[in-house]
Amino acid sequence: MHHAFTRRTRSTFEAIMIASLLSVRAVAQDSTSDRIATDVPPFAVKPVLTHDHVRYDEPGDGALWALGAEYKASFGVDGATIFPAFGSSAPKNYPHMLSPDRVTVGGEAITFVKTAMAEREGDRVVMQRGTFTERYDLALDSMEQSFVFESLPRAGDLVLNIPVASELVGSETQDGLEFASNFGTLTYSRAIAIDAQGRRFDAPTRLVDGAIQIEVAAEDLAVARFPLVIDPVIGTIYANLDTTDLRNTDSAFDSFNNVWLVTWSHAYSATDNDVYGRVYTSSGTFVDSVIDFTNFSWNVPRCANLASAHQFLVVAATVSNNATAIQGRTLLTNGSINTVGFQFDISGPDAGAKTNPDVGGNSVTNGTSNYCVVWERLDIAKQIACRVVSSTSVPSGSNAKYLTTAVNWNWELPTVSKSSNGTEWLTAFTFNDPITRADTWAARIATSGAVLSPAFLVTSGLGWETQPSASSFQTGTSRAMIAYKYRTTATGSNDIWVSVLDGATILSGTNISALESQGFQSRNQIDPSIDCDGQHFVLAYSEYDPTFLTYDVFANDIALSGNSVQLTQTHIAVQPYGLSEYRSQVTAARTTNGSASHRYCISWDFRENDTDYDVIFKTFDALEGGNGWFFCLGDGTGTACPCGNIGSPLHGCANSAAAVGALLQLSSGVASTVNDTAVLGVTSVPSGSTCLFFQGTTLGAGSAFGDGLLCATGTITRLAVKFAPSGSAFFPGVGDPSLSTAGAIPLNGGARSYQAWYRDAVTYCTSATNNLSNGFYLNWAR
């Protein structure tokens, strides 16, 4: 039996796709930094499974599965079954059984093995049935079925009876048989029998009592030379493949092999999602894998990496025969080969529907060898369950643990940090009361599987805080962020907020939409996702564009200055295509030694129409350290200079040598407490003058002091005295302590103000012989 398949036409997106391989980089980075993740080539791609060969899988259900370009098939003790790809518009799969249930010779049944195991020989699948062999030759767009008889026990007509265990509507045509639905047609042509000498005999193929019946006449068998091969049918599926619906993207990074895994789901039909994966290697090549293409539906796939095992785990909510479970499958990459393990159950024996899973791994090699899987379980109401899973695919304990204890509440949409800090994972979820409000909650799970902190409240009030996303931790800490969308009314517009946590302590909450100051606060923002590379955080979300009536994905690069949130890259359009973009996922390329990689993968779904989505993966580079800005200027925009000696914009008050006034700024480097390269520089001071660099803890509006304005206030720290032989001075210089060390900046950072006081020996303005630069404010971050 031969099945050929039509190809779908190119999508709208493919016609406008820009073949860009550039990562988003708003500000150039220091190429000398040790960033292992940037060895991975940046990419921006629309992945689809490459059909360059037939794929085979033994997922652990006892069957052998095959995947062609437009079909899949299973071979097991129940026989062979083909699942034509009718597309996501088909409401379900339409399996069609291929194996005979009865064979007669001269009207009497012959015995044969009905539960034969399938064996594969290259692209041929063979099922030894004792008195005959059933075999299938598979190609990308075809399946050819044949039956081989070495001999027959008696004379008479040979009849094969193949039951039509299919919902397709069968009919006889001039050319053979057709089995049709509104979404495609499977055709059988008339069979041919071929003997050992190549002689061909007709084998009429009919529909009889709900079965395909193939008959070889006794007079033909009497002259035939055995073995006899019955090649019953050559057929074609005219599939209604108007869509290739891809959704639910995710990604994970393996620093040992320096590769990304990106995953997505493919709607084989409306009730059967398959899961694909693609590993991008350090040379920019990729290797495809199929995580699942059985007739189980794998929904909402998520993936994570375990550094100690150099391994990925993909999890999904699976549906089969109306039963739901959380299942997983490991993937190990080795150069041009991906090895997948058996599919296994994670959720355990607890009753109730299980959905919306997420998985966290660990980037620390000396930490846990476990993954953490969380999901939503429907019992009396919705609960949040969790279970740790070893690198050998063994879930802990006899069943799941529960993070929520109020059983009559609706808890939903859990997420877990992509990586632990070697000690714990952070998970976030929503308590949803659709009438009064919705709040974001969190819990902490030890790498051993113990629940360190059951559900605790992150946000409260009368608004709706939903769709939470938990980040990984800053290196060596329990500091992380939870992003969520917030609205004040049940049907209003959403803003994106983040809460900063240290363990179970809530440190701060910030409206990112307002902090951006882009004038888009009134626009609806949804689907937040956030992760941390150990230093910075990258937040992605979808924002509504009222002009084009679409949602676009934007990203923010966030640093923590103490407990305060600062944006170092703001409202970056990741890669707009003029189509609505949803469900972004952010993953940091974390390193095993805890150093910041600054590289992230942002993936999302975009809508071509209601039944056709596609997916995009793109890298995004964060900055390092914090940012800074000028304040308390002597240019006339603030407090007046002592005697009207106004300087130029951003500068301090004018001095005897330079009417522009002295300018203090970050001359070079970044304000990072873990990689401090910051250098302050002051220019346009009198040549040969003495300059004192000092630090404050607060920002003053400016008070008259000498010929200038004193702006750096609070606790004052003298940093260094430097000379300006050519009208410029810098700190730190060679042999000096770093700026953060001199100023005793805490490891977690914080905001500090800076100024330079300098000698101006000429009586220029007041009787004093000194002046000050402008103020400069630095947000120190890790």
PDB file of N, CA, C and O in Angstrom, residues 198-250:
ATOM      1  N   GLY A 198       8.038 -13.159 -11.405  1.00  0.00           N
ATOM      2  CA  GLY A 198       7.621 -11.839 -11.826  1.00  0.00           C
ATOM      3  C   GLY A 198       6.285 -11.791 -12.523  1.00  0.00           C
ATOM      4  O   GLY A 198       5.900 -10.733 -13.040  1.00  0.00           O
ATOM      5  N   ARG A 199       5.558 -12.900 -12.562  1.00  0.00           N
ATOM      6  CA  ARG A 199       4.251 -12.899 -13.184  1.00  0.00           C
ATOM      7  C   ARG A 199       3.260 -12.170 -12.280  1.00  0.00           C
ATOM      8  O   ARG A 199       3.293 -12.324 -11.064  1.00  0.00           O
ATOM      9  N   ARG A 200       2.361 -11.423 -12.888  1.00  0.00           N
ATOM     10  CA  ARG A 200       1.430 -10.568 -12.151  1.00  0.00           C
ATOM     11  C   ARG A 200       0.008 -11.105 -12.331  1.00  0.00           C
ATOM     12  O   ARG A 200      -0.408 -11.450 -13.437  1.00  0.00           O
ATOM     13  N   PHE A 201      -0.719 -11.120 -11.211  1.00  0.00           N
ATOM     14  CA  PHE A 201      -2.093 -11.614 -11.216  1.00  0.00           C
ATOM     15  C   PHE A 201      -2.983 -10.553 -10.567  1.00  0.00           C
ATOM     16  O   PHE A 201      -2.597  -9.905  -9.589  1.00  0.00           O
ATOM     17  N   ASP A 202      -4.172 -10.408 -11.128  1.00  0.00           N
ATOM     18  CA  ASP A 202      -5.139  -9.500 -10.506  1.00  0.00           C
ATOM     19  C   ASP A 202      -5.511  -9.999  -9.125  1.00  0.00           C
ATOM     20  O   ASP A 202      -5.651 -11.208  -8.897  1.00  0.00           O
ATOM     21  N   ALA A 203      -5.719  -9.032  -8.217  1.00  0.00           N
ATOM     22  CA  ALA A 203      -6.188  -9.350  -6.863  1.00  0.00           C
ATOM     23  C   ALA A 203      -7.299  -8.366  -6.528  1.00  0.00           C
ATOM     24  O   ALA A 203      -7.067  -7.300  -5.977  1.00  0.00           O
ATOM     25  N   PRO A 204      -8.516  -8.670  -6.909  1.00  0.00           N
ATOM     26  CA  PRO A 204      -9.629  -7.736  -6.716  1.00  0.00           C
ATOM     27  C   PRO A 204      -9.712  -7.245  -5.265  1.00  0.00           C
ATOM     28  O   PRO A 204      -9.558  -8.022  -4.308  1.00  0.00           O
ATOM     29  N   THR A 205      -9.956  -5.947  -5.135  1.00  0.00           N
ATOM     30  CA  THR A 205      -9.990  -5.294  -3.823  1.00  0.00           C
ATOM     31  C   THR A 205     -11.356  -4.648  -3.658  1.00  0.00           C
ATOM     32  O   THR A 205     -11.755  -3.786  -4.447  1.00  0.00           O
ATOM     33  N   ARG A 206     -12.109  -5.102  -2.629  1.00  0.00           N
ATOM     34  CA  ARG A 206     -13.482  -4.650  -2.463  1.00  0.00           C
ATOM     35  C   ARG A 206     -13.753  -4.294  -1.002  1.00  0.00           C
ATOM     36  O   ARG A 206     -12.989  -4.659  -0.099  1.00  0.00           O
ATOM     37  N   LEU A 207     -14.858  -3.597  -0.803  1.00  0.00           N
ATOM     38  CA  LEU A 207     -15.398  -3.375   0.530  1.00  0.00           C
ATOM     39  C   LEU A 207     -16.484  -4.415   0.777  1.00  0.00           C
ATOM     40  O   LEU A 207     -17.489  -4.455   0.064  1.00  0.00           O
ATOM     41  N   VAL A 208     -16.286  -5.262   1.792  1.00  0.00           N
ATOM     42  CA  VAL A 208     -17.236  -6.327   2.096  1.00  0.00           C
ATOM     43  C   VAL A 208     -17.489  -6.325   3.604  1.00  0.00           C
ATOM     44  O   VAL A 208     -16.570  -6.571   4.400  1.00  0.00           O
ATOM     45  N   ASP A 209     -18.725  -6.036   3.978  1.00  0.00           N
ATOM     46  CA  ASP A 209     -19.124  -6.086   5.397  1.00  0.00           C
ATOM     47  C   ASP A 209     -18.188  -5.271   6.283  1.00  0.00           C
ATOM     48  O   ASP A 209     -17.720  -5.725   7.337  1.00  0.00           O
ATOM     49  N   GLY A 210     -17.875  -4.050   5.856  1.00  0.00           N
ATOM     50  CA  GLY A 210     -17.056  -3.152   6.679  1.00  0.00           C
ATOM     51  C   GLY A 210     -15.592  -3.488   6.710  1.00  0.00           C
ATOM     52  O   GLY A 210     -14.889  -3.090   7.645  1.00  0.00           O
ATOM     53  N   ALA A 211     -15.107  -4.226   5.725  1.00  0.00           N
ATOM     54  CA  ALA A 211     -13.690  -4.581   5.694  1.00  0.00           C
ATOM     55  C   ALA A 211     -13.180  -4.510   4.260  1.00  0.00           C
ATOM     56  O   ALA A 211     -13.945  -4.630   3.294  1.00  0.00           O
ATOM     57  N   ILE A 212     -11.863  -4.291   4.136  1.00  0.00           N
ATOM     58  CA  ILE A 212     -11.216  -4.405   2.834  1.00  0.00           C
ATOM     59  C   ILE A 212     -10.942  -5.888   2.600  1.00  0.00           C
ATOM     60  O   ILE A 212     -10.345  -6.567   3.443  1.00  0.00           O
ATOM     61  N   GLN A 213     -11.368  -6.371   1.460  1.00  0.00           N
ATOM     62  CA  GLN A 213     -11.163  -7.784   1.143  1.00  0.00           C
ATOM     63  C   GLN A 213     -10.354  -7.884  -0.144  1.00  0.00           C
ATOM     64  O   GLN A 213     -10.729  -7.334  -1.178  1.00  0.00           O
ATOM     65  N   ILE A 214      -9.189  -8.563  -0.052  1.00  0.00           N
ATOM     66  CA  ILE A 214      -8.296  -8.758  -1.185  1.00  0.00           C
ATOM     67  C   ILE A 214      -8.278 -10.249  -1.504  1.00  0.00           C
ATOM     68  O   ILE A 214      -8.030 -11.087  -0.631  1.00  0.00           O
ATOM     69  N   GLU A 215      -8.497 -10.581  -2.772  1.00  0.00           N
ATOM     70  CA  GLU A 215      -8.649 -11.983  -3.149  1.00  0.00           C
ATOM     71  C   GLU A 215      -7.729 -12.320  -4.323  1.00  0.00           C
ATOM     72  O   GLU A 215      -7.636 -11.568  -5.295  1.00  0.00           O
ATOM     73  N   VAL A 216      -7.033 -13.465  -4.217  1.00  0.00           N
ATOM     74  CA  VAL A 216      -6.255 -14.025  -5.318  1.00  0.00           C
ATOM     75  C   VAL A 216      -6.912 -15.351  -5.697  1.00  0.00           C
ATOM     76  O   VAL A 216      -7.078 -16.235  -4.844  1.00  0.00           O
ATOM     77  N   ALA A 217      -7.260 -15.473  -6.964  1.00  0.00           N
ATOM     78  CA  ALA A 217      -8.049 -16.623  -7.409  1.00  0.00           C
ATOM     79  C   ALA A 217      -7.250 -17.918  -7.339  1.00  0.00           C
ATOM     80  O   ALA A 217      -6.022 -17.944  -7.520  1.00  0.00           O
ATOM     81  N   ALA A 218      -7.956 -19.029  -7.100  1.00  0.00           N
ATOM     82  CA  ALA A 218      -7.320 -20.350  -6.980  1.00  0.00           C
ATOM     83  C   ALA A 218      -6.598 -20.738  -8.251  1.00  0.00           C
ATOM     84  O   ALA A 218      -5.506 -21.337  -8.208  1.00  0.00           O
ATOM     85  N   GLU A 219      -7.175 -20.416  -9.442  1.00  0.00           N
ATOM     86  CA  GLU A 219      -6.530 -20.819 -10.692  1.00  0.00           C
ATOM     87  C   GLU A 219      -5.202 -20.088 -10.900  1.00  0.00           C
ATOM     88  O   GLU A 219      -4.267 -20.633 -11.483  1.00  0.00           O
ATOM     89  N   ASP A 220      -5.101 -18.837 -10.392  1.00  0.00           N
ATOM     90  CA  ASP A 220      -3.822 -18.114 -10.478  1.00  0.00           C
ATOM     91  C   ASP A 220      -2.808 -18.703  -9.502  1.00  0.00           C
ATOM     92  O   ASP A 220      -1.627 -18.851  -9.825  1.00  0.00           O
ATOM     93  N   LEU A 221      -3.272 -19.048  -8.319  1.00  0.00           N
ATOM     94  CA  LEU A 221      -2.367 -19.640  -7.330  1.00  0.00           C
ATOM     95  C   LEU A 221      -1.849 -20.997  -7.794  1.00  0.00           C
ATOM     96  O   LEU A 221      -0.720 -21.393  -7.456  1.00  0.00           O
ATOM     97  N   ALA A 222      -2.634 -21.700  -8.583  1.00  0.00           N
ATOM     98  CA  ALA A 222      -2.234 -23.038  -9.034  1.00  0.00           C
ATOM     99  C   ALA A 222      -1.008 -22.993  -9.931  1.00  0.00           C
ATOM    100  O   ALA A 222      -0.232 -23.969  -9.991  1.00  0.00           O
ATOM    101  N   VAL A 223      -0.820 -21.894 -10.639  1.00  0.00           N
ATOM    102  CA  VAL A 223       0.321 -21.797 -11.559  1.00  0.00           C
ATOM    103  C   VAL A 223       1.433 -20.902 -11.023  1.00  0.00           C
ATOM    104  O   VAL A 223       2.490 -20.779 -11.643  1.00  0.00           O
ATOM    105  N   ALA A 224       1.175 -20.243  -9.908  1.00  0.00           N
ATOM    106  CA  ALA A 224       2.158 -19.298  -9.376  1.00  0.00           C
ATOM    107  C   ALA A 224       3.336 -20.030  -8.753  1.00  0.00           C
ATOM    108  O   ALA A 224       3.192 -21.130  -8.201  1.00  0.00           O
ATOM    109  N   ARG A 225       4.513 -19.408  -8.830  1.00  0.00           N
ATOM    110  CA  ARG A 225       5.714 -19.895  -8.148  1.00  0.00           C
ATOM    111  C   ARG A 225       5.915 -19.070  -6.875  1.00  0.00           C
ATOM    112  O   ARG A 225       5.926 -17.834  -6.906  1.00  0.00           O
ATOM    113  N   PHE A 226       6.089 -19.791  -5.775  1.00  0.00           N
ATOM    114  CA  PHE A 226       6.269 -19.101  -4.487  1.00  0.00           C
ATOM    115  C   PHE A 226       7.751 -18.778  -4.276  1.00  0.00           C
ATOM    116  O   PHE A 226       8.614 -19.477  -4.805  1.00  0.00           O
ATOM    117  N   PRO A 227       8.050 -17.756  -3.484  1.00  0.00           N
ATOM    118  CA  PRO A 227       7.128 -16.956  -2.668  1.00  0.00           C
ATOM    119  C   PRO A 227       6.262 -16.024  -3.513  1.00  0.00           C
ATOM    120  O   PRO A 227       6.673 -15.557  -4.570  1.00  0.00           O
ATOM    121  N   LEU A 228       5.078 -15.756  -2.952  1.00  0.00           N
ATOM    122  CA  LEU A 228       4.114 -14.882  -3.613  1.00  0.00           C
ATOM    123  C   LEU A 228       3.985 -13.593  -2.804  1.00  0.00           C
ATOM    124  O   LEU A 228       3.813 -13.629  -1.584  1.00  0.00           O
ATOM    125  N   VAL A 229       4.102 -12.468  -3.501  1.00  0.00           N
ATOM    126  CA  VAL A 229       3.996 -11.158  -2.837  1.00  0.00           C
ATOM    127  C   VAL A 229       2.698 -10.507  -3.280  1.00  0.00           C
ATOM    128  O   VAL A 229       2.463 -10.328  -4.477  1.00  0.00           O
ATOM    129  N   ILE A 230       1.873 -10.162  -2.322  1.00  0.00           N
ATOM    130  CA  ILE A 230       0.646  -9.439  -2.617  1.00  0.00           C
ATOM    131  C   ILE A 230       0.871  -7.975  -2.256  1.00  0.00           C
ATOM    132  O   ILE A 230       1.071  -7.630  -1.085  1.00  0.00           O
ATOM    133  N   ASP A 231       0.897  -7.148  -3.287  1.00  0.00           N
ATOM    134  CA  ASP A 231       1.082  -5.701  -3.112  1.00  0.00           C
ATOM    135  C   ASP A 231      -0.294  -5.086  -3.313  1.00  0.00           C
ATOM    136  O   ASP A 231      -0.670  -4.736  -4.435  1.00  0.00           O
ATOM    137  N   PRO A 232      -1.059  -5.003  -2.235  1.00  0.00           N
ATOM    138  CA  PRO A 232      -2.496  -4.821  -2.434  1.00  0.00           C
ATOM    139  C   PRO A 232      -2.918  -3.457  -2.942  1.00  0.00           C
ATOM    140  O   PRO A 232      -3.851  -3.373  -3.725  1.00  0.00           O
ATOM    141  N   VAL A 233      -2.266  -2.413  -2.487  1.00  0.00           N
ATOM    142  CA  VAL A 233      -2.843  -1.108  -2.736  1.00  0.00           C
ATOM    143  C   VAL A 233      -1.738  -0.081  -2.980  1.00  0.00           C
ATOM    144  O   VAL A 233      -0.690  -0.111  -2.349  1.00  0.00           O
ATOM    145  N   ILE A 234      -1.959   0.793  -3.920  1.00  0.00           N
ATOM    146  CA  ILE A 234      -1.155   2.015  -4.034  1.00  0.00           C
ATOM    147  C   ILE A 234      -2.130   3.161  -3.886  1.00  0.00           C
ATOM    148  O   ILE A 234      -3.056   3.290  -4.688  1.00  0.00           O
ATOM    149  N   GLY A 235      -1.978   3.936  -2.888  1.00  0.00           N
ATOM    150  CA  GLY A 235      -2.964   4.977  -2.607  1.00  0.00           C
ATOM    151  C   GLY A 235      -2.331   6.321  -2.377  1.00  0.00           C
ATOM    152  O   GLY A 235      -1.113   6.452  -2.251  1.00  0.00           O
ATOM    153  N   THR A 236      -3.139   7.344  -2.330  1.00  0.00           N
ATOM    154  CA  THR A 236      -2.689   8.711  -2.100  1.00  0.00           C
ATOM    155  C   THR A 236      -3.623   9.390  -1.127  1.00  0.00           C
ATOM    156  O   THR A 236      -4.839   9.210  -1.209  1.00  0.00           O
ATOM    157  N   ILE A 237      -3.057  10.149  -0.222  1.00  0.00           N
ATOM    158  CA  ILE A 237      -3.869  10.983   0.657  1.00  0.00           C
ATOM    159  C   ILE A 237      -3.843  12.397   0.099  1.00  0.00           C
ATOM    160  O   ILE A 237      -2.780  12.991  -0.042  1.00  0.00           O
ATOM    161  N   TYR A 238      -5.008  12.892  -0.229  1.00  0.00           N
ATOM    162  CA  TYR A 238      -5.108  14.299  -0.631  1.00  0.00           C
ATOM    163  C   TYR A 238      -5.483  15.082   0.619  1.00  0.00           C
ATOM    164  O   TYR A 238      -6.639  15.319   0.913  1.00  0.00           O
ATOM    165  N   ALA A 239      -4.473  15.428   1.385  1.00  0.00           N
ATOM    166  CA  ALA A 239      -4.721  16.042   2.689  1.00  0.00           C
ATOM    167  C   ALA A 239      -5.075  17.513   2.530  1.00  0.00           C
ATOM    168  O   ALA A 239      -4.513  18.209   1.704  1.00  0.00           O
ATOM    169  N   ASN A 240      -5.982  17.954   3.379  1.00  0.00           N
ATOM    170  CA  ASN A 240      -6.375  19.361   3.396  1.00  0.00           C
ATOM    171  C   ASN A 240      -5.417  20.119   4.302  1.00  0.00           C
ATOM    172  O   ASN A 240      -5.764  20.575   5.381  1.00  0.00           O
ATOM    173  N   LEU A 241      -4.148  20.221   3.878  1.00  0.00           N
ATOM    174  CA  LEU A 241      -3.115  20.811   4.720  1.00  0.00           C
ATOM    175  C   LEU A 241      -3.042  22.317   4.492  1.00  0.00           C
ATOM    176  O   LEU A 241      -2.088  22.853   3.944  1.00  0.00           O
ATOM    177  N   ASP A 242      -4.093  23.014   4.938  1.00  0.00           N
ATOM    178  CA  ASP A 242      -4.101  24.446   4.756  1.00  0.00           C
ATOM    179  C   ASP A 242      -3.336  25.171   5.855  1.00  0.00           C
ATOM    180  O   ASP A 242      -3.108  26.364   5.776  1.00  0.00           O
ATOM    181  N   THR A 243      -2.925  24.462   6.890  1.00  0.00           N
ATOM    182  CA  THR A 243      -2.166  25.088   7.973  1.00  0.00           C
ATOM    183  C   THR A 243      -1.088  24.134   8.471  1.00  0.00           C
ATOM    184  O   THR A 243      -1.197  22.924   8.361  1.00  0.00           O
ATOM    185  N   THR A 244      -0.045  24.719   9.005  1.00  0.00           N
ATOM    186  CA  THR A 244       0.911  23.974   9.822  1.00  0.00           C
ATOM    187  C   THR A 244       1.018  24.750  11.121  1.00  0.00           C
ATOM    188  O   THR A 244       1.766  25.706  11.225  1.00  0.00           O
ATOM    189  N   ASP A 245       0.206  24.372  12.084  1.00  0.00           N
ATOM    190  CA  ASP A 245      -0.005  25.163  13.290  1.00  0.00           C
ATOM    191  C   ASP A 245       1.066  24.829  14.326  1.00  0.00           C
ATOM    192  O   ASP A 245       1.063  23.744  14.906  1.00  0.00           O
ATOM    193  N   LEU A 246       1.989  25.773  14.559  1.00  0.00           N
ATOM    194  CA  LEU A 246       3.074  25.611  15.521  1.00  0.00           C
ATOM    195  C   LEU A 246       2.884  26.619  16.650  1.00  0.00           C
ATOM    196  O   LEU A 246       2.647  27.802  16.399  1.00  0.00           O
ATOM    197  N   ARG A 247       3.032  26.161  17.897  1.00  0.00           N
ATOM    198  CA  ARG A 247       2.815  27.055  19.039  1.00  0.00           C
ATOM    199  C   ARG A 247       3.669  26.597  20.222  1.00  0.00           C
ATOM    200  O   ARG A 247       4.389  25.629  20.167  1.00  0.00           O
ATOM    201  N   ASN A 248       3.500  27.356  21.326  1.00  0.00           N
ATOM    202  CA  ASN A 248       4.036  26.959  22.643  1.00  0.00           C
ATOM    203  C   ASN A 248       5.541  26.748  22.609  1.00  0.00           C
ATOM    204  O   ASN A 248       6.061  25.663  22.885  1.00  0.00           O
ATOM    205  N   THR A 249       6.252  27.796  22.293  1.00  0.00           N
ATOM    206  CA  THR A 249       7.705  27.734  22.225  1.00  0.00           C
ATOM    207  C   THR A 249       8.330  27.721  23.617  1.00  0.00           C
ATOM    208  O   THR A 249       7.751  28.186  24.589  1.00  0.00           O
ATOM    209  N   ASP A 250       9.523  27.196  23.678  1.00  0.00           N
ATOM    210  CA  ASP A 250      10.354  27.296  24.883  1.00  0.00           C
ATOM    211  C   ASP A 250      11.793  27.016  24.473  1.00  0.00           C
ATOM    212  O   ASP A 250      12.063  26.568  23.349  1.00  0.00           O
TER     213      ASP A 250
END
